[in-house]
PDB file of C-alpha atoms in Angstrom:
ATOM      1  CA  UNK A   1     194.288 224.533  69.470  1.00 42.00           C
ATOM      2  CA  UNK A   2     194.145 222.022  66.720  1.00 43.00           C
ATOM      3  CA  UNK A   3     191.811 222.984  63.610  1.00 43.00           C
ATOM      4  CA  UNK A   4     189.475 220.411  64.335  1.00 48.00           C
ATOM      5  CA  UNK A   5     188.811 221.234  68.094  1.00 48.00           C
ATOM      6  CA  UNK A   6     186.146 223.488  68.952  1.00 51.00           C
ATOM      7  CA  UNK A   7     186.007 225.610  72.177  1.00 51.00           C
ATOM      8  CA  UNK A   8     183.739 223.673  74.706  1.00 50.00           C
ATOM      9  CA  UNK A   9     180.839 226.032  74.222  1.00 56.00           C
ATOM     10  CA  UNK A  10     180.625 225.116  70.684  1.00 59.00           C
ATOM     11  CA  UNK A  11     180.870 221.622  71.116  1.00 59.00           C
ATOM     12  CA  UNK A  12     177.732 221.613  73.682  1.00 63.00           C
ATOM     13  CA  UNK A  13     176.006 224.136  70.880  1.00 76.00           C
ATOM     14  CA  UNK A  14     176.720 221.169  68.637  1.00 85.00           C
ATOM     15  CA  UNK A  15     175.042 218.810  70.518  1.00 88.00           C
ATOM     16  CA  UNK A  16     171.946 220.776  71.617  1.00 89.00           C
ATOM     17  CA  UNK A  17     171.963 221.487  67.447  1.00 91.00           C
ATOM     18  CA  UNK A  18     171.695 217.509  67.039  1.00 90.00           C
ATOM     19  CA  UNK A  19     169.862 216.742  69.760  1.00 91.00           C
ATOM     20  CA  UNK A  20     165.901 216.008  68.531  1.00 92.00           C
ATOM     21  CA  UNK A  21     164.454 215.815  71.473  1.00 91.00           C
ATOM     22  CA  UNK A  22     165.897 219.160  72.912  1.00 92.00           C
ATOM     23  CA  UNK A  23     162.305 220.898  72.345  1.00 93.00           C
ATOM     24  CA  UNK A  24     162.687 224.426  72.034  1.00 95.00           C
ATOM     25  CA  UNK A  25     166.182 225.196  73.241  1.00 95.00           C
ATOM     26  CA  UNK A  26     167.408 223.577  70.026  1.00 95.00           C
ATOM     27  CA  UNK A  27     165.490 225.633  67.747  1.00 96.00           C
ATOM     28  CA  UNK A  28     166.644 229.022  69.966  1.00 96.00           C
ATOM     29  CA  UNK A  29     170.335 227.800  69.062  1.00 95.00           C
ATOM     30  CA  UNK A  30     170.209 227.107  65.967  1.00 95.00           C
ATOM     31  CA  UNK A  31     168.760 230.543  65.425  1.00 96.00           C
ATOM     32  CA  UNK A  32     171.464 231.741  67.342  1.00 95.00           C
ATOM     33  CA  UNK A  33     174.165 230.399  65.514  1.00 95.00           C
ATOM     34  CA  UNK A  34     172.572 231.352  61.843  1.00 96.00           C
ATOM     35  CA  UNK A  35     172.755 234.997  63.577  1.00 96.00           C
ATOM     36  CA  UNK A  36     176.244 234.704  64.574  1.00 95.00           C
ATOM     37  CA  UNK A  37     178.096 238.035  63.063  1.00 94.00           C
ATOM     38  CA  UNK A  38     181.636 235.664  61.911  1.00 93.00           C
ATOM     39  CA  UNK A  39     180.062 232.017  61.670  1.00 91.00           C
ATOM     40  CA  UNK A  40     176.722 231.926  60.887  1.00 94.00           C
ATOM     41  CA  UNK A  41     174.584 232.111  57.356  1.00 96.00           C
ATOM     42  CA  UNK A  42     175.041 235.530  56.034  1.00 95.00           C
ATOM     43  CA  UNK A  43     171.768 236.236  54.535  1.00 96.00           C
ATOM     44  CA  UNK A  44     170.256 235.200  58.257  1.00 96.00           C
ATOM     45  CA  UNK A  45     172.783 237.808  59.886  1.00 96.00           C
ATOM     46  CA  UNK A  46     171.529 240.967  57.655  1.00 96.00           C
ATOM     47  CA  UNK A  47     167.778 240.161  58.323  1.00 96.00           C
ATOM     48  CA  UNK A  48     166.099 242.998  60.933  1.00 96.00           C
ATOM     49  CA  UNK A  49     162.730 243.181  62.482  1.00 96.00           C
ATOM     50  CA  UNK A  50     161.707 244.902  59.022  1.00 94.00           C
ATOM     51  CA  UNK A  51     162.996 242.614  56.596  1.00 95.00           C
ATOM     52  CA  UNK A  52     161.392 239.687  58.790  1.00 95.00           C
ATOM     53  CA  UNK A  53     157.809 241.073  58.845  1.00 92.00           C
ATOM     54  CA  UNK A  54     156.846 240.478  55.422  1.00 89.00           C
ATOM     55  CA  UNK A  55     157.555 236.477  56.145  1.00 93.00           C
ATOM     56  CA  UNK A  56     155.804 236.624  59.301  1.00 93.00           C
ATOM     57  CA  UNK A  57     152.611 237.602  57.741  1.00 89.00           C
ATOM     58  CA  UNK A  58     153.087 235.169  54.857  1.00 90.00           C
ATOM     59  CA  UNK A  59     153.809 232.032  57.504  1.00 94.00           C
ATOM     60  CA  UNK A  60     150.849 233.241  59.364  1.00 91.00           C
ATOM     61  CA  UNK A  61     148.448 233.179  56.304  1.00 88.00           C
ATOM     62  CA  UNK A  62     149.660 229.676  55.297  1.00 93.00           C
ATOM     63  CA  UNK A  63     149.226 228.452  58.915  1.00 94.00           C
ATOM     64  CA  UNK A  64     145.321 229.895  57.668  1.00 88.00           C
ATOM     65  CA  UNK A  65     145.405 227.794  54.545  1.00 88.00           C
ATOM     66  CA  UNK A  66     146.537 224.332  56.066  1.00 92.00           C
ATOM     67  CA  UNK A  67     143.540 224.883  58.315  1.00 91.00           C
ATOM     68  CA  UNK A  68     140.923 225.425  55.852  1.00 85.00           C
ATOM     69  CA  UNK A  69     141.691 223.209  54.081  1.00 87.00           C
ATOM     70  CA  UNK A  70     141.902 220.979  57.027  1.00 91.00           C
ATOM     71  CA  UNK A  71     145.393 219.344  55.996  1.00 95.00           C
ATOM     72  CA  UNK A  72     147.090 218.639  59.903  1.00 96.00           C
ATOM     73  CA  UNK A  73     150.073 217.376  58.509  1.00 96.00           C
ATOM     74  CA  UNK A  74     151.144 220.651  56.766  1.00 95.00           C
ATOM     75  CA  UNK A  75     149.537 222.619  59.314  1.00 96.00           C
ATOM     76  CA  UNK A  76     152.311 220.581  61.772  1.00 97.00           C
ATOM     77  CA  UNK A  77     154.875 222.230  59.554  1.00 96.00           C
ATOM     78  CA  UNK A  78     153.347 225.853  59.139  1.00 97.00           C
ATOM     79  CA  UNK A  79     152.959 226.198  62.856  1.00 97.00           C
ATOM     80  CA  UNK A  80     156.585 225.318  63.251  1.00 97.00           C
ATOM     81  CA  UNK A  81     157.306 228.168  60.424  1.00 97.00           C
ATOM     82  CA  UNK A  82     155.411 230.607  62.008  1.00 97.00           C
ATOM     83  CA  UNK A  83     156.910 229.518  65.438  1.00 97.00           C
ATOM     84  CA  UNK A  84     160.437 230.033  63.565  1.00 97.00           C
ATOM     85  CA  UNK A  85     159.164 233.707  63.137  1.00 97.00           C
ATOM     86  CA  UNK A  86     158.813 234.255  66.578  1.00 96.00           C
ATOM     87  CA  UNK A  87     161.715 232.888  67.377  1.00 97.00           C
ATOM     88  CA  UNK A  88     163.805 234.890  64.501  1.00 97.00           C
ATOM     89  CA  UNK A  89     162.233 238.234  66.007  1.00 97.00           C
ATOM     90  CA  UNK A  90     162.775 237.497  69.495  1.00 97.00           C
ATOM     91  CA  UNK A  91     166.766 236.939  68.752  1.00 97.00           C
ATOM     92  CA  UNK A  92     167.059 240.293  66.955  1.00 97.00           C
ATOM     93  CA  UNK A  93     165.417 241.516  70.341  1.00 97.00           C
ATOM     94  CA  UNK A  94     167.598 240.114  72.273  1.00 96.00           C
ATOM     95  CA  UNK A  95     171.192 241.203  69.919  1.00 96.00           C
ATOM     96  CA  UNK A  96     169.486 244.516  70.612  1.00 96.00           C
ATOM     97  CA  UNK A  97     168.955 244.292  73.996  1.00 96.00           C
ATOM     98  CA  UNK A  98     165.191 244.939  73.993  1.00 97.00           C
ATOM     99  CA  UNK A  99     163.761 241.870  74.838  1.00 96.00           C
ATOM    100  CA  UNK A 100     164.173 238.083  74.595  1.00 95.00           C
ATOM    101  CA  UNK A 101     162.423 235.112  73.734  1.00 96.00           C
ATOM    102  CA  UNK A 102     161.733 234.174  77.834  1.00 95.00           C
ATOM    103  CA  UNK A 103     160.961 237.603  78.635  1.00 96.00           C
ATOM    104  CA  UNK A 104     158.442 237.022  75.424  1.00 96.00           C
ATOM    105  CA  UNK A 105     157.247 233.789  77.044  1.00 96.00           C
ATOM    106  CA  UNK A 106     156.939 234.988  80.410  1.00 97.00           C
ATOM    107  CA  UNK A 107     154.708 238.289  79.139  1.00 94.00           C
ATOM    108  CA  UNK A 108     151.926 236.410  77.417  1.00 95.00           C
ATOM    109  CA  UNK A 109     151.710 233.966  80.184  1.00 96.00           C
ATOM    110  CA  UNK A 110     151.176 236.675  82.616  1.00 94.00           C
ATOM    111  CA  UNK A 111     148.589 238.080  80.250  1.00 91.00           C
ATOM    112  CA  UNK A 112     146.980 234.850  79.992  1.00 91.00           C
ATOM    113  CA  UNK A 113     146.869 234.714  83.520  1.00 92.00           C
ATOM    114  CA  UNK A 114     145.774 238.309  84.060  1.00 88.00           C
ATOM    115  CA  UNK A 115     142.897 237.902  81.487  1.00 85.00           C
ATOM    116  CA  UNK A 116     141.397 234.575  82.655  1.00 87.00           C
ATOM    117  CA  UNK A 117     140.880 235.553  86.507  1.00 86.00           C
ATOM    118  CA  UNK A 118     137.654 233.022  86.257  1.00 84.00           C
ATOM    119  CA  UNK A 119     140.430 230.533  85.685  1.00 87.00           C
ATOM    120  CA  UNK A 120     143.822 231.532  87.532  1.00 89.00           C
ATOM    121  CA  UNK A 121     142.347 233.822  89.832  1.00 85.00           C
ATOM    122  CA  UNK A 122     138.685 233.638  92.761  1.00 82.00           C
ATOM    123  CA  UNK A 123     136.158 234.919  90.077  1.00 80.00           C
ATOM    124  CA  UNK A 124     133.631 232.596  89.186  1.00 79.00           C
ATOM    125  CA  UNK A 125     133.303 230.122  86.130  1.00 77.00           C
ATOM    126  CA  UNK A 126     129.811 230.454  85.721  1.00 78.00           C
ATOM    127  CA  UNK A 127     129.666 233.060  83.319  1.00 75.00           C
ATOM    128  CA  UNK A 128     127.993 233.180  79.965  1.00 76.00           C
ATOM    129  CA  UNK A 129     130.267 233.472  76.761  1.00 73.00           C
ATOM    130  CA  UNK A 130     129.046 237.211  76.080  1.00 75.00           C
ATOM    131  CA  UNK A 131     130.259 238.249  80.008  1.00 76.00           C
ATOM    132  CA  UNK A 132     133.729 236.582  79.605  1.00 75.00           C
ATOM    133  CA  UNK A 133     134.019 238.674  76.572  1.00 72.00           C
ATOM    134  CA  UNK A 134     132.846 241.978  78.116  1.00 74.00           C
ATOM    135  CA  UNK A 135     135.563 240.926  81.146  1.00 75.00           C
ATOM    136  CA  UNK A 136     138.381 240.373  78.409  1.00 71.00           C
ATOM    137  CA  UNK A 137     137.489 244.003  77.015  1.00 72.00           C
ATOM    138  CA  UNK A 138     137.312 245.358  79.948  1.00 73.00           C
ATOM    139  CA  UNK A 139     140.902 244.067  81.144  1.00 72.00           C
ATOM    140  CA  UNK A 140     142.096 245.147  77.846  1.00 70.00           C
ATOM    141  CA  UNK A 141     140.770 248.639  78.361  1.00 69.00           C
ATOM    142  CA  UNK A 142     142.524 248.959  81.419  1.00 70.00           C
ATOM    143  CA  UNK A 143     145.913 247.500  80.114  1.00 68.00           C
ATOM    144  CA  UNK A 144     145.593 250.110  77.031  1.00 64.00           C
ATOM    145  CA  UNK A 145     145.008 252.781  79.277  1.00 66.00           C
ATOM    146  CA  UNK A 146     147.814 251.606  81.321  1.00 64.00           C
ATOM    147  CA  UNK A 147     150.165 251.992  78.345  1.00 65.00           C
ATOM    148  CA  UNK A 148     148.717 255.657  78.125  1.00 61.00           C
ATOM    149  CA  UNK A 149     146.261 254.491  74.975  1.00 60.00           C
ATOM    150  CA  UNK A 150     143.628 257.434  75.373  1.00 71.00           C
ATOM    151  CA  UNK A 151     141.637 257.400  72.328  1.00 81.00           C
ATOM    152  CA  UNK A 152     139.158 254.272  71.952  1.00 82.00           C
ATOM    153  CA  UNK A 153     140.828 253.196  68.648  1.00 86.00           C
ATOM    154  CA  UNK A 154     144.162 253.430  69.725  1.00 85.00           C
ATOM    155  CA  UNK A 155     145.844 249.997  69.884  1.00 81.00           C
ATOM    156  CA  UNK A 156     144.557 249.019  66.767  1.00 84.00           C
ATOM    157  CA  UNK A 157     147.592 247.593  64.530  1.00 82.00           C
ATOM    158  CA  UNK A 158     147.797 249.327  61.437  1.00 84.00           C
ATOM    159  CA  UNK A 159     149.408 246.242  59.189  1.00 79.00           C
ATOM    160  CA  UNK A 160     146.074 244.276  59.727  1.00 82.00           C
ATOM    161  CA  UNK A 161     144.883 243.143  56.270  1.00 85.00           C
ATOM    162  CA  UNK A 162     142.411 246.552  55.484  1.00 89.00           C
ATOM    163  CA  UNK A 163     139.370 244.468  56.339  1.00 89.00           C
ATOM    164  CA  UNK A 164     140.258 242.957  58.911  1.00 89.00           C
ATOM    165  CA  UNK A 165     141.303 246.379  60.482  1.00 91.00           C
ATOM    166  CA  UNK A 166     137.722 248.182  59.613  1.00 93.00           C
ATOM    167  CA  UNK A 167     136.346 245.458  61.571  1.00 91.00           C
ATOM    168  CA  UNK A 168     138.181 246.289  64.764  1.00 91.00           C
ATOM    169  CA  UNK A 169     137.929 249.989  64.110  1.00 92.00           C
ATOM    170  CA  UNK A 170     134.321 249.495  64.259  1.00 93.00           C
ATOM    171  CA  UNK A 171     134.415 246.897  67.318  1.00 90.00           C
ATOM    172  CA  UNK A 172     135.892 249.509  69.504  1.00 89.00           C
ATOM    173  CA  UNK A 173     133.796 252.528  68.469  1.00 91.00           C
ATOM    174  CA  UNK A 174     130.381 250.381  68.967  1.00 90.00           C
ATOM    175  CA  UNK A 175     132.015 249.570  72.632  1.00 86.00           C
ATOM    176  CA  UNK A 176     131.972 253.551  73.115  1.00 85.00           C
ATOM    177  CA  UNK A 177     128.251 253.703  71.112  1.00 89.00           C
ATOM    178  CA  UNK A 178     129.230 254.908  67.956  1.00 90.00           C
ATOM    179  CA  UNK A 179     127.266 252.258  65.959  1.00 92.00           C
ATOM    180  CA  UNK A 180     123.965 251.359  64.264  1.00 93.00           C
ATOM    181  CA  UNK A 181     121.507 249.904  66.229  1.00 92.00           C
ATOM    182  CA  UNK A 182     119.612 248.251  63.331  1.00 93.00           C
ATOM    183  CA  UNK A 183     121.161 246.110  60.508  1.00 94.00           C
ATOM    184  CA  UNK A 184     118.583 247.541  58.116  1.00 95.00           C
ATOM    185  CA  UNK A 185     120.512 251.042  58.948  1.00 96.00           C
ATOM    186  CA  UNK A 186     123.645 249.717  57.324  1.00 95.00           C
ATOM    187  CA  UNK A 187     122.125 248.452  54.650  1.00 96.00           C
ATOM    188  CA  UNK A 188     120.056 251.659  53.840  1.00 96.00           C
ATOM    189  CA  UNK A 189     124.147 253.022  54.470  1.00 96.00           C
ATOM    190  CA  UNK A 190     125.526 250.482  51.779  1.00 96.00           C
ATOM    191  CA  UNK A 191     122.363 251.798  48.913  1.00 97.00           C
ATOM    192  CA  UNK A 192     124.143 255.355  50.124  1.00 97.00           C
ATOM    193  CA  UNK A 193     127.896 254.396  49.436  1.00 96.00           C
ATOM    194  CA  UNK A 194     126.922 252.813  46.431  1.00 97.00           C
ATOM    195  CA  UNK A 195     125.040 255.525  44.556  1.00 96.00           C
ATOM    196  CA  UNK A 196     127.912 257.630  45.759  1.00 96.00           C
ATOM    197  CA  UNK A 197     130.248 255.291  44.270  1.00 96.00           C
ATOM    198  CA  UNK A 198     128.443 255.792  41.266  1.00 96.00           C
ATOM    199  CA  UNK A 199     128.657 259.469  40.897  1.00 96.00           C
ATOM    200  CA  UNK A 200     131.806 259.595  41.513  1.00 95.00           C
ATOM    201  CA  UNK A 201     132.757 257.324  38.503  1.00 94.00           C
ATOM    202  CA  UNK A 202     130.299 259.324  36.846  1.00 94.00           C
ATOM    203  CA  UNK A 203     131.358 262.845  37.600  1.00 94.00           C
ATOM    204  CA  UNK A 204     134.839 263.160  39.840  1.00 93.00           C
ATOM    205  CA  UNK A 205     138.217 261.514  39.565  1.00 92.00           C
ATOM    206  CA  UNK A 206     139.971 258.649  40.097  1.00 94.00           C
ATOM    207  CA  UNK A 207     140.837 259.645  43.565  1.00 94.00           C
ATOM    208  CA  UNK A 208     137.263 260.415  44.225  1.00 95.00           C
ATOM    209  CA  UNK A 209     136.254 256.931  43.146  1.00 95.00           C
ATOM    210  CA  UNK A 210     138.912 254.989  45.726  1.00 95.00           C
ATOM    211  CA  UNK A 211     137.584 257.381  48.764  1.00 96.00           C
ATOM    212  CA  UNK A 212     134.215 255.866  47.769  1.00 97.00           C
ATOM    213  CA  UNK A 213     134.812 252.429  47.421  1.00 96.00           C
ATOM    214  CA  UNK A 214     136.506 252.362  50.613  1.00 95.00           C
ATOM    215  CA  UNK A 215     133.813 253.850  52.250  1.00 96.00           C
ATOM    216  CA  UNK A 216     131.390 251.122  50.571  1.00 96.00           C
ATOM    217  CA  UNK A 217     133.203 248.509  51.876  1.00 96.00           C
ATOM    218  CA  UNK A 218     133.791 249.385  55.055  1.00 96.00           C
ATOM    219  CA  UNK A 219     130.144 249.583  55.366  1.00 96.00           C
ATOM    220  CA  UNK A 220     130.093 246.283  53.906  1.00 96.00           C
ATOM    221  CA  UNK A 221     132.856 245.051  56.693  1.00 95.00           C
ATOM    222  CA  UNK A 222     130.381 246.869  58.977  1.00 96.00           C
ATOM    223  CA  UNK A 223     127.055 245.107  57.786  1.00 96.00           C
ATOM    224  CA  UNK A 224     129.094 241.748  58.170  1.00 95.00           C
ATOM    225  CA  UNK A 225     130.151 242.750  61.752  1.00 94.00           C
ATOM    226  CA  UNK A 226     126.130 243.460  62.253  1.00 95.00           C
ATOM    227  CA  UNK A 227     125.056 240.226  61.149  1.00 95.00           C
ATOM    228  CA  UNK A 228     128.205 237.953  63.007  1.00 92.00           C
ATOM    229  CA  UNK A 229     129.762 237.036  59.852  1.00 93.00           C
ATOM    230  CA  UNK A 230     133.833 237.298  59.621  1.00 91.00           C
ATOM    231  CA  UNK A 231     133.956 239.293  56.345  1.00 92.00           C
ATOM    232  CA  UNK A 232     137.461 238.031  56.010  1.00 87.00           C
ATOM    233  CA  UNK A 233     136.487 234.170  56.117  1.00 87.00           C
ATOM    234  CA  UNK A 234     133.267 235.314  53.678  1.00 91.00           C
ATOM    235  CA  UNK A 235     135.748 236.620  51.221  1.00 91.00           C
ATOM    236  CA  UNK A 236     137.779 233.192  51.389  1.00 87.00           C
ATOM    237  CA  UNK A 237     134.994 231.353  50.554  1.00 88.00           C
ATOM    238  CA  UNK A 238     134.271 233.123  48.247  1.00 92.00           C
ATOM    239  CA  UNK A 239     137.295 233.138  46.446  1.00 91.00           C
ATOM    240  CA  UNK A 240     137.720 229.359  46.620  1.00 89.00           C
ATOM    241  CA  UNK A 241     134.365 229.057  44.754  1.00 92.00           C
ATOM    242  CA  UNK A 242     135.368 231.443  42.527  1.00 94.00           C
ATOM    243  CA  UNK A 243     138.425 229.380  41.692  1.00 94.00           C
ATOM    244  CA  UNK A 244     136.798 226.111  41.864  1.00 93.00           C
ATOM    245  CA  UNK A 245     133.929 227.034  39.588  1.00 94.00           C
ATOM    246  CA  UNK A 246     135.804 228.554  36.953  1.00 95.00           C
ATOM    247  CA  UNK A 247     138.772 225.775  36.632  1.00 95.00           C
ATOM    248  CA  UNK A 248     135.156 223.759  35.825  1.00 94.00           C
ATOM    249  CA  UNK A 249     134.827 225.952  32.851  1.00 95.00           C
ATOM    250  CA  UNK A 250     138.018 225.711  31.898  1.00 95.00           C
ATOM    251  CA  UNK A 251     138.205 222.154  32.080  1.00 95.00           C
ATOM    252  CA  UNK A 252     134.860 221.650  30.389  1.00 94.00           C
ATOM    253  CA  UNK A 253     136.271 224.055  27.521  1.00 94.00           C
ATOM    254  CA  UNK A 254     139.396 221.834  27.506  1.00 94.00           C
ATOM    255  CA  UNK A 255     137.362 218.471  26.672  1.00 93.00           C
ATOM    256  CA  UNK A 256     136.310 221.172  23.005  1.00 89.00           C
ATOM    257  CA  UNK A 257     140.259 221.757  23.144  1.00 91.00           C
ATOM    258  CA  UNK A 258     139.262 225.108  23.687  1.00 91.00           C
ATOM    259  CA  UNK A 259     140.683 228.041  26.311  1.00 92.00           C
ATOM    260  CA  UNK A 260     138.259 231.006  27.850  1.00 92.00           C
ATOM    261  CA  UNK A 261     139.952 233.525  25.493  1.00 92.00           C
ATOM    262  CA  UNK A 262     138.663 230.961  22.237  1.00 89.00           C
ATOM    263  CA  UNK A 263     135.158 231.320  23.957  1.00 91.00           C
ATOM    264  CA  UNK A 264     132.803 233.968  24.302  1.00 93.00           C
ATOM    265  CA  UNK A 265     131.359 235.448  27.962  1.00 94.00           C
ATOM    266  CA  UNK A 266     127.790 233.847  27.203  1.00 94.00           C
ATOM    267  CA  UNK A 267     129.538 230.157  26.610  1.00 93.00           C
ATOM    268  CA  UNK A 268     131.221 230.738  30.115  1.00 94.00           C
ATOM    269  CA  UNK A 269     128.462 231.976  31.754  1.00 94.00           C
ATOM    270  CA  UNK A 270     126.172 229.113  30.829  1.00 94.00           C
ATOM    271  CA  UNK A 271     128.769 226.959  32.073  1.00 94.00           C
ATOM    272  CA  UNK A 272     129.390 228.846  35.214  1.00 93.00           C
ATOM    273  CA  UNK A 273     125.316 228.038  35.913  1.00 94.00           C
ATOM    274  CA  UNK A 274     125.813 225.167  35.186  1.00 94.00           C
ATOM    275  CA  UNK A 275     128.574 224.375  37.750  1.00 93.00           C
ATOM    276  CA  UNK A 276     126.398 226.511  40.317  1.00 93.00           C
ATOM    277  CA  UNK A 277     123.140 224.081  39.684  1.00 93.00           C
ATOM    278  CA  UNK A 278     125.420 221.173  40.003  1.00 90.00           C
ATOM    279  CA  UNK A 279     126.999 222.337  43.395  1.00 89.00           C
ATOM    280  CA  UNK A 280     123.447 223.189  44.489  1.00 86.00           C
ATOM    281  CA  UNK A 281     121.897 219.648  43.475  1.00 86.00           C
ATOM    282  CA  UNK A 282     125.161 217.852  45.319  1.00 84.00           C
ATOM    283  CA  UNK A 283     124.131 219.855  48.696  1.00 80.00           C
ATOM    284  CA  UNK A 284     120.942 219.009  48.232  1.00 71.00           C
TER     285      UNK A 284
END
């Protein structure tokens, strides 16, 4: 065969590889041919379902980003990176012979099915929001507990982000009536786990003090739970006014040709209320 004649296999890979209007079949080529052991990209070919993760959680967080910060055109692109992830995982599935990216496809659209019978199935639309969601635990009670899931926090992945996870810890064991009934009990539990926090500091170890700042703010994932806030969406609010307020102060302190560490905490403070009053009178 001459050197610059490919086997027909290859040539229709080729094609499907250059062909933009393929749709998803393209993009499940190409990833097999990076993961080809003899001609595809080496670094691609070493990657496992471990080495993969770490991206997988990254793509998913930028997908996040794009969306609060309500850029569609990036989003566009971080969707298609996190649907690369998929895709990556699905072909070291199927090397390994445990799954592959249509059995993938056709499990969550049976799921989907399964756990919208008010849709796919005779049951009834008119339901409130709150029933549909009791129905969607309810199916998903009975599919953990066909997968031999006992325990009522079993399921729960344990590579959430931590708050995230104390969330759904605390979801499942209010479903079973292991919760607070009042929202002023949680916050007479926070005064608890802080004064606690405090002795420790005061009197114990190190160790001591990160057992009781965890339990602090899980209470404070808890008391956000209690009062239908998403602690994690809080938190990135929170941190983007953070980082919006004090780039103020250091541009303000730049105009003096000055840094923060020329400047002492009461100058930045003053500015910091400063930025706060203006944000306020803008809202207002």
């Amino acid at each position: 065969m001459s050197a610059n004649l490919k086997p027909a296999g290859a040539a229709m890979g080729d094609d499907l590889i250059h062909d933009q209007n393929a749709g998803i079949e393209r993009l499940l080529e190409i990833m097999r041919r990076l993961r080809d052991p003899e001609t595809g990209c080496p670094w691609d070919v070493e990657q496992t379902f471990q080495t993969i993760a770490p991206y997988t959680i990254e793509e998913a967080y930028e997908v996040a980003d794009a969306i609060e910060r309500e850029d569609w055109t990036e989003l566009e692109g971080e969707l298609g990176d996190l649907l690369l992830q998929s895709v990556y995982h699905t072909a070291i599935g199927e090397e390994a012979g445990h799954f592959s990216f249509h059995s993938v496809v056709t499990n969550i659209s049976n799921k989907m099915v399964d756990r919208h019978p008010h849709v796919f199935g005779d049951e009834s639309r008119d339901k409130s929001a709150e029933q549909q969601t009791r129905d969607w635990e309810a199916i998903k009670a009975a599919e953990r507990a066909g997968k031999a899931q006992k325990g009522a926090l079993d399921g729960v992945a344990m590579n959430l982000p931590a708050l995230l996870r104390a969330v759904k810890l605390q979801k499942r064991a209010a479903r079973v009536g292991f919760d607070w009934p009042e929202t002023a009990q949680v916050i007479d539990k926070i005064k608890e786990e802080a004064a606690e926090l405090v002795e420790a500091r005061d009197t114990m170890g190190h160790d001591e003090m990160v057992d009781e700042m965890g339990d602090l703010l899980f209470v404070v994932a808890n008391l956000a739970r209690h009062l239908g806030v998403e602690p994690e969406e809080a938190l990135r609010r929170t941190n983007a006014k953070f980082t919006r307020r004090f780039s103020a102060i250091e541009a303000t302190l730049a105009q003096d040709g000055k840094r923060p560490q020329d400047s002492t905490l009461e100058e930045m403070d003053a500015l910091w209320n400063a930025v706060k009053a203006q944000e306020k009178a803008t809202r207002n």
